[in-house]
Amino acid sequence: YGGYGGYGGYGGYDGGYGGGCMGCGDYGGPPNFATAWTPDSPEKEAAKQVGLAQRKAALRDKTAISQAQRNAQMRFEKDMYDKVQGTWIDEEDPTTCYTVEGSLCTVSGGENARVFRNRISMYNGELVWDARRFWHSLNLKDLPANKEDIKRLEWVLGQGSPQTRDIVWLRGSPPAAPSGEGVVKLIDFSADKDAAGDAAKKEESAGDAEAAKA
């Protein structure tokens, strides 16, 4: 055979496998955790804390302002309700009575024998009297500051309400009914009973006298 002549050498990894890992690249070594995060400088940390404190203070101020606005709105609404409490009469028809208790208005008297219950409420900063068929808003321009001095309330026709007259309330109670009107008269029949008894006794005595004569 003349011999194999030797293998000629392996050629090494680079020669035999064509230059290494076929594009895997070099291994960069272990990660450097020391450069992953560095703390802020004292100046930056101080500025961050100041900004955080300012945001918290602004939030507290906003909450306090909102609460103050709600409290003011509640005081305003209570003051409006207090102004209309009590008993009132209609300026044009003194026999019509309006009695306000809380947010309920009871309407009685006048031409109607029925009693109506209406609602009084706040809407868009106005005190509204809702009678279902129509609604009025309280005229606030002429109201005195002290509710004790309020003797007159003017209700103007509300926006979008069916047409009707403006209504004025006057502080007071409706006039008393005329004497005897609405009073049930009790009739005493005792005198008639006594008279009937006396007549019966007289008839009985006369009968006894006639029998004696016979």
Short mmCIF file of N, CA, C and O in Angstrom, two decimals, residues 99-186:
data_model
loop_
_atom_site.label_atom_id
_atom_site.label_comp_id
_atom_site.label_asym_id
_atom_site.label_seq_id
_atom_site.Cartn_x
_atom_site.Cartn_y
_atom_site.Cartn_z
N THR A 99 -97.74 77.01 54.35
CA THR A 99 -97.00 76.63 55.56
C THR A 99 -95.75 75.85 55.13
O THR A 99 -95.86 74.81 54.48
N VAL A 100 -94.59 76.38 55.48
CA VAL A 100 -93.31 75.78 55.07
C VAL A 100 -92.65 75.15 56.29
O VAL A 100 -92.43 75.82 57.30
N GLU A 101 -92.37 73.86 56.17
CA GLU A 101 -91.64 73.13 57.20
C GLU A 101 -90.52 72.37 56.51
O GLU A 101 -90.77 71.42 55.77
N GLY A 102 -89.29 72.81 56.75
CA GLY A 102 -88.15 72.20 56.06
C GLY A 102 -88.22 72.52 54.58
O GLY A 102 -88.22 73.67 54.17
N SER A 103 -88.28 71.50 53.75
CA SER A 103 -88.37 71.68 52.30
C SER A 103 -89.77 71.37 51.78
O SER A 103 -89.96 71.26 50.56
N LEU A 104 -90.75 71.26 52.67
CA LEU A 104 -92.12 70.94 52.28
C LEU A 104 -93.00 72.16 52.46
O LEU A 104 -93.01 72.79 53.53
N CYS A 105 -93.78 72.50 51.42
CA CYS A 105 -94.70 73.63 51.46
C CYS A 105 -96.13 73.09 51.33
O CYS A 105 -96.47 72.46 50.32
N THR A 106 -96.95 73.34 52.34
CA THR A 106 -98.34 72.90 52.34
C THR A 106 -99.22 74.09 51.97
O THR A 106 -99.16 75.14 52.62
N VAL A 107 -100.04 73.92 50.93
CA VAL A 107 -100.92 74.98 50.45
C VAL A 107 -102.36 74.58 50.78
O VAL A 107 -102.82 73.51 50.41
N SER A 108 -103.06 75.47 51.49
CA SER A 108 -104.43 75.18 51.89
C SER A 108 -105.28 76.43 51.77
O SER A 108 -104.75 77.55 51.67
N GLY A 109 -106.61 76.23 51.83
CA GLY A 109 -107.52 77.36 51.77
C GLY A 109 -107.76 77.83 50.35
O GLY A 109 -107.47 77.14 49.36
N GLY A 110 -108.27 79.04 50.23
CA GLY A 110 -108.57 79.58 48.91
C GLY A 110 -109.80 78.94 48.30
O GLY A 110 -110.70 78.46 49.01
N GLU A 111 -109.86 78.90 47.00
CA GLU A 111 -111.00 78.33 46.30
C GLU A 111 -111.01 76.81 46.33
O GLU A 111 -112.04 76.19 46.05
N ASN A 112 -109.86 76.19 46.60
CA ASN A 112 -109.77 74.73 46.59
C ASN A 112 -109.95 74.18 48.00
O ASN A 112 -109.36 74.69 48.96
N ALA A 113 -110.77 73.15 48.09
CA ALA A 113 -110.95 72.49 49.38
C ALA A 113 -109.81 71.52 49.67
O ALA A 113 -109.62 71.11 50.81
N ARG A 114 -109.04 71.15 48.65
CA ARG A 114 -107.95 70.21 48.83
C ARG A 114 -106.73 70.89 49.43
O ARG A 114 -106.58 72.12 49.37
N VAL A 115 -105.86 70.07 49.99
CA VAL A 115 -104.58 70.53 50.54
C VAL A 115 -103.47 70.00 49.63
O VAL A 115 -103.40 68.80 49.36
N PHE A 116 -102.61 70.91 49.16
CA PHE A 116 -101.53 70.53 48.25
C PHE A 116 -100.20 70.59 49.00
O PHE A 116 -99.97 71.47 49.84
N ARG A 117 -99.32 69.65 48.66
CA ARG A 117 -97.98 69.61 49.24
C ARG A 117 -96.96 69.74 48.12
O ARG A 117 -96.87 68.89 47.26
N ASN A 118 -96.23 70.84 48.16
CA ASN A 118 -95.23 71.15 47.14
C ASN A 118 -93.84 71.02 47.73
O ASN A 118 -93.65 70.94 48.94
N ARG A 119 -92.86 71.00 46.83
CA ARG A 119 -91.46 70.84 47.24
C ARG A 119 -90.70 72.14 47.00
O ARG A 119 -90.85 72.79 45.97
N ILE A 120 -89.87 72.52 47.98
CA ILE A 120 -88.98 73.66 47.86
C ILE A 120 -87.54 73.14 47.90
O ILE A 120 -87.18 72.38 48.80
N SER A 121 -86.74 73.53 46.92
CA SER A 121 -85.38 72.99 46.83
C SER A 121 -84.45 74.02 46.20
O SER A 121 -84.89 75.01 45.61
N MET A 122 -83.15 73.76 46.35
CA MET A 122 -82.13 74.60 45.74
C MET A 122 -81.78 74.05 44.37
O MET A 122 -81.59 72.85 44.19
N TYR A 123 -81.71 74.95 43.37
CA TYR A 123 -81.34 74.53 42.01
C TYR A 123 -80.57 75.67 41.36
O TYR A 123 -81.09 76.79 41.24
N ASN A 124 -79.33 75.39 40.99
CA ASN A 124 -78.47 76.38 40.34
C ASN A 124 -78.36 77.67 41.15
O ASN A 124 -78.42 78.78 40.61
N GLY A 125 -78.24 77.51 42.47
CA GLY A 125 -78.07 78.68 43.32
C GLY A 125 -79.35 79.45 43.59
O GLY A 125 -79.29 80.54 44.19
N GLU A 126 -80.50 78.92 43.20
CA GLU A 126 -81.78 79.59 43.44
C GLU A 126 -82.68 78.70 44.28
O GLU A 126 -82.60 77.47 44.20
N LEU A 127 -83.56 79.34 45.07
CA LEU A 127 -84.56 78.60 45.83
C LEU A 127 -85.80 78.48 44.95
O LEU A 127 -86.40 79.48 44.55
N VAL A 128 -86.19 77.24 44.66
CA VAL A 128 -87.26 76.97 43.70
C VAL A 128 -88.45 76.35 44.43
O VAL A 128 -88.31 75.41 45.21
N TRP A 129 -89.62 76.91 44.15
CA TRP A 129 -90.88 76.38 44.67
C TRP A 129 -91.56 75.62 43.52
O TRP A 129 -91.99 76.20 42.55
N ASP A 130 -91.61 74.30 43.66
CA ASP A 130 -92.12 73.44 42.60
C ASP A 130 -93.54 73.00 42.96
O ASP A 130 -93.75 72.20 43.86
N ALA A 131 -94.52 73.54 42.22
CA ALA A 131 -95.92 73.18 42.42
C ALA A 131 -96.41 72.19 41.35
O ALA A 131 -97.61 72.03 41.17
N ARG A 132 -95.47 71.56 40.64
CA ARG A 132 -95.73 70.57 39.61
C ARG A 132 -96.36 71.19 38.37
O ARG A 132 -95.84 71.05 37.27
N ARG A 133 -97.49 71.86 38.51
CA ARG A 133 -98.10 72.49 37.33
C ARG A 133 -97.28 73.69 36.87
O ARG A 133 -97.31 74.06 35.69
N PHE A 134 -96.58 74.31 37.78
CA PHE A 134 -95.71 75.45 37.47
C PHE A 134 -94.65 75.51 38.56
O PHE A 134 -94.72 74.80 39.56
N TRP A 135 -93.65 76.35 38.36
CA TRP A 135 -92.61 76.51 39.37
C TRP A 135 -92.12 77.95 39.39
O TRP A 135 -92.15 78.66 38.37
N HIS A 136 -91.74 78.40 40.56
CA HIS A 136 -91.30 79.77 40.77
C HIS A 136 -89.92 79.78 41.44
O HIS A 136 -89.55 78.82 42.13
N SER A 137 -89.21 80.87 41.26
CA SER A 137 -87.93 81.09 41.93
C SER A 137 -88.08 82.28 42.87
O SER A 137 -88.75 83.27 42.56
N LEU A 138 -87.45 82.17 44.04
CA LEU A 138 -87.54 83.25 45.02
C LEU A 138 -86.70 84.43 44.56
O LEU A 138 -85.54 84.29 44.19
N ASN A 139 -87.30 85.62 44.59
CA ASN A 139 -86.59 86.85 44.24
C ASN A 139 -85.71 87.24 45.42
O ASN A 139 -86.20 87.63 46.49
N LEU A 140 -84.40 87.13 45.24
CA LEU A 140 -83.46 87.38 46.33
C LEU A 140 -83.02 88.84 46.42
O LEU A 140 -82.37 89.22 47.40
N LYS A 141 -83.38 89.65 45.44
CA LYS A 141 -82.85 91.02 45.39
C LYS A 141 -83.36 91.88 46.53
O LYS A 141 -82.62 92.70 47.08
N ASP A 142 -84.62 91.71 46.88
CA ASP A 142 -85.23 92.60 47.88
C ASP A 142 -85.26 92.01 49.27
O ASP A 142 -85.90 92.56 50.17
N LEU A 143 -84.59 90.89 49.49
CA LEU A 143 -84.62 90.26 50.80
C LEU A 143 -83.66 90.97 51.76
O LEU A 143 -82.51 91.24 51.39
N PRO A 144 -84.11 91.28 52.97
CA PRO A 144 -83.18 91.86 53.96
C PRO A 144 -82.18 90.83 54.43
O PRO A 144 -82.42 89.62 54.33
N ALA A 145 -81.08 91.31 54.95
CA ALA A 145 -80.02 90.38 55.40
C ALA A 145 -80.48 89.60 56.62
O ALA A 145 -80.15 88.42 56.76
N ASN A 146 -81.23 90.22 57.50
CA ASN A 146 -81.70 89.56 58.71
C ASN A 146 -83.03 88.86 58.41
O ASN A 146 -84.00 89.50 58.02
N LYS A 147 -83.05 87.55 58.60
CA LYS A 147 -84.27 86.80 58.27
C LYS A 147 -85.43 87.16 59.19
O LYS A 147 -86.59 86.93 58.84
N GLU A 148 -85.13 87.75 60.37
CA GLU A 148 -86.21 88.13 61.28
C GLU A 148 -87.03 89.29 60.71
O GLU A 148 -88.17 89.49 61.12
N ASP A 149 -86.45 90.06 59.80
CA ASP A 149 -87.14 91.22 59.23
C ASP A 149 -87.92 90.88 57.96
O ASP A 149 -88.51 91.77 57.35
N ILE A 150 -87.92 89.63 57.55
CA ILE A 150 -88.58 89.27 56.30
C ILE A 150 -90.08 89.14 56.55
O ILE A 150 -90.53 88.27 57.30
N LYS A 151 -90.84 90.02 55.94
CA LYS A 151 -92.30 90.00 56.05
C LYS A 151 -92.97 89.72 54.71
O LYS A 151 -94.18 89.52 54.67
N ARG A 152 -92.18 89.70 53.66
CA ARG A 152 -92.74 89.57 52.31
C ARG A 152 -91.78 88.77 51.45
O ARG A 152 -90.57 89.00 51.45
N LEU A 153 -92.32 87.80 50.71
CA LEU A 153 -91.53 87.00 49.77
C LEU A 153 -92.18 87.09 48.40
O LEU A 153 -93.39 86.94 48.27
N GLU A 154 -91.36 87.33 47.40
CA GLU A 154 -91.85 87.41 46.02
C GLU A 154 -91.33 86.22 45.23
O GLU A 154 -90.12 86.03 45.13
N TRP A 155 -92.24 85.44 44.70
CA TRP A 155 -91.89 84.28 43.88
C TRP A 155 -92.16 84.64 42.42
O TRP A 155 -93.31 84.90 42.04
N VAL A 156 -91.10 84.66 41.62
CA VAL A 156 -91.23 85.01 40.19
C VAL A 156 -91.27 83.72 39.37
O VAL A 156 -90.73 82.69 39.77
N LEU A 157 -91.94 83.80 38.25
CA LEU A 157 -92.11 82.63 37.39
C LEU A 157 -90.76 82.07 36.97
O LEU A 157 -89.88 82.80 36.51
N GLY A 158 -90.59 80.77 37.15
CA GLY A 158 -89.32 80.13 36.80
C GLY A 158 -89.14 79.96 35.31
O GLY A 158 -90.12 79.95 34.54
N GLN A 159 -87.89 79.83 34.89
CA GLN A 159 -87.58 79.66 33.48
C GLN A 159 -88.14 78.34 32.97
O GLN A 159 -87.91 77.29 33.55
N GLY A 160 -88.91 78.40 31.89
CA GLY A 160 -89.50 77.22 31.29
C GLY A 160 -90.81 76.79 31.92
O GLY A 160 -91.41 75.79 31.48
N SER A 161 -91.28 77.51 32.94
CA SER A 161 -92.53 77.14 33.60
C SER A 161 -93.72 77.57 32.74
O SER A 161 -93.66 78.58 32.05
N PRO A 162 -94.84 76.82 32.79
CA PRO A 162 -96.07 77.30 32.14
C PRO A 162 -96.47 78.66 32.71
O PRO A 162 -96.19 78.98 33.87
N GLN A 163 -97.14 79.44 31.90
CA GLN A 163 -97.47 80.81 32.28
C GLN A 163 -98.45 80.84 33.44
O GLN A 163 -99.45 80.13 33.46
N THR A 164 -98.14 81.67 34.40
CA THR A 164 -99.02 81.96 35.52
C THR A 164 -98.53 83.25 36.15
O THR A 164 -97.51 83.81 35.73
N ARG A 165 -99.21 83.74 37.15
CA ARG A 165 -98.84 85.01 37.76
C ARG A 165 -97.70 84.82 38.76
O ARG A 165 -97.49 83.72 39.28
N ASP A 166 -96.96 85.91 39.00
CA ASP A 166 -96.02 85.90 40.10
C ASP A 166 -96.82 85.90 41.41
O ASP A 166 -97.91 86.47 41.49
N ILE A 167 -96.28 85.24 42.42
CA ILE A 167 -97.01 85.06 43.68
C ILE A 167 -96.22 85.71 44.81
O ILE A 167 -95.01 85.51 44.93
N VAL A 168 -96.93 86.48 45.63
CA VAL A 168 -96.31 87.17 46.76
C VAL A 168 -96.88 86.59 48.05
O VAL A 168 -98.09 86.47 48.21
N TRP A 169 -95.95 86.21 48.95
CA TRP A 169 -96.34 85.72 50.26
C TRP A 169 -96.15 86.84 51.28
O TRP A 169 -95.16 87.57 51.25
N LEU A 170 -97.09 86.93 52.22
CA LEU A 170 -96.98 87.85 53.34
C LEU A 170 -96.95 87.06 54.63
O LEU A 170 -97.70 86.10 54.80
N ARG A 171 -96.08 87.48 55.52
CA ARG A 171 -95.97 86.78 56.80
C ARG A 171 -97.28 86.91 57.59
O ARG A 171 -97.80 88.01 57.76
N GLY A 172 -97.83 85.81 58.05
CA GLY A 172 -99.05 85.86 58.85
C GLY A 172 -99.87 84.61 58.66
O GLY A 172 -99.48 83.67 57.95
N SER A 173 -101.02 84.58 59.31
CA SER A 173 -101.95 83.46 59.26
C SER A 173 -103.23 83.90 58.57
O SER A 173 -103.57 85.09 58.57
N PRO A 174 -103.95 82.98 57.97
CA PRO A 174 -105.20 83.34 57.30
C PRO A 174 -106.22 83.84 58.30
O PRO A 174 -106.17 83.49 59.49
N PRO A 175 -107.15 84.69 57.85
CA PRO A 175 -108.16 85.22 58.77
C PRO A 175 -109.02 84.10 59.35
O PRO A 175 -109.23 83.06 58.71
N ALA A 176 -109.51 84.32 60.57
CA ALA A 176 -110.34 83.31 61.22
C ALA A 176 -111.68 83.21 60.51
O ALA A 176 -112.19 84.17 59.91
N ALA A 177 -112.25 82.01 60.54
CA ALA A 177 -113.56 81.80 59.91
C ALA A 177 -114.62 82.60 60.64
O ALA A 177 -114.53 82.83 61.85
N PRO A 178 -115.66 83.09 59.92
CA PRO A 178 -116.75 83.83 60.57
C PRO A 178 -117.38 83.02 61.69
O PRO A 178 -117.38 81.80 61.66
N SER A 179 -117.92 83.73 62.68
CA SER A 179 -118.51 83.07 63.84
C SER A 179 -119.64 82.14 63.42
O SER A 179 -120.54 82.54 62.67
N GLY A 180 -119.55 80.92 63.89
CA GLY A 180 -120.59 79.94 63.57
C GLY A 180 -120.29 79.12 62.36
O GLY A 180 -120.85 78.04 62.17
N GLU A 181 -119.38 79.60 61.47
CA GLU A 181 -119.08 78.87 60.24
C GLU A 181 -118.16 77.71 60.56
O GLU A 181 -117.14 77.86 61.22
N GLY A 182 -118.55 76.57 60.12
CA GLY A 182 -117.74 75.39 60.33
C GLY A 182 -117.88 74.81 61.73
O GLY A 182 -117.15 73.91 62.11
N VAL A 183 -118.85 75.34 62.53
CA VAL A 183 -119.05 74.85 63.89
C VAL A 183 -120.31 74.00 63.90
O VAL A 183 -121.37 74.42 63.43
N VAL A 184 -120.22 72.82 64.44
CA VAL A 184 -121.39 71.94 64.54
C VAL A 184 -122.20 72.33 65.76
O VAL A 184 -121.69 72.36 66.88
N LYS A 185 -123.48 72.65 65.54
CA LYS A 185 -124.36 73.06 66.64
C LYS A 185 -124.96 71.82 67.29
O LYS A 185 -125.56 70.99 66.63
N LEU A 186 -124.76 71.71 68.59
CA LEU A 186 -125.30 70.59 69.35
C LEU A 186 -126.69 70.93 69.84
O LEU A 186 -126.91 71.98 70.45
#
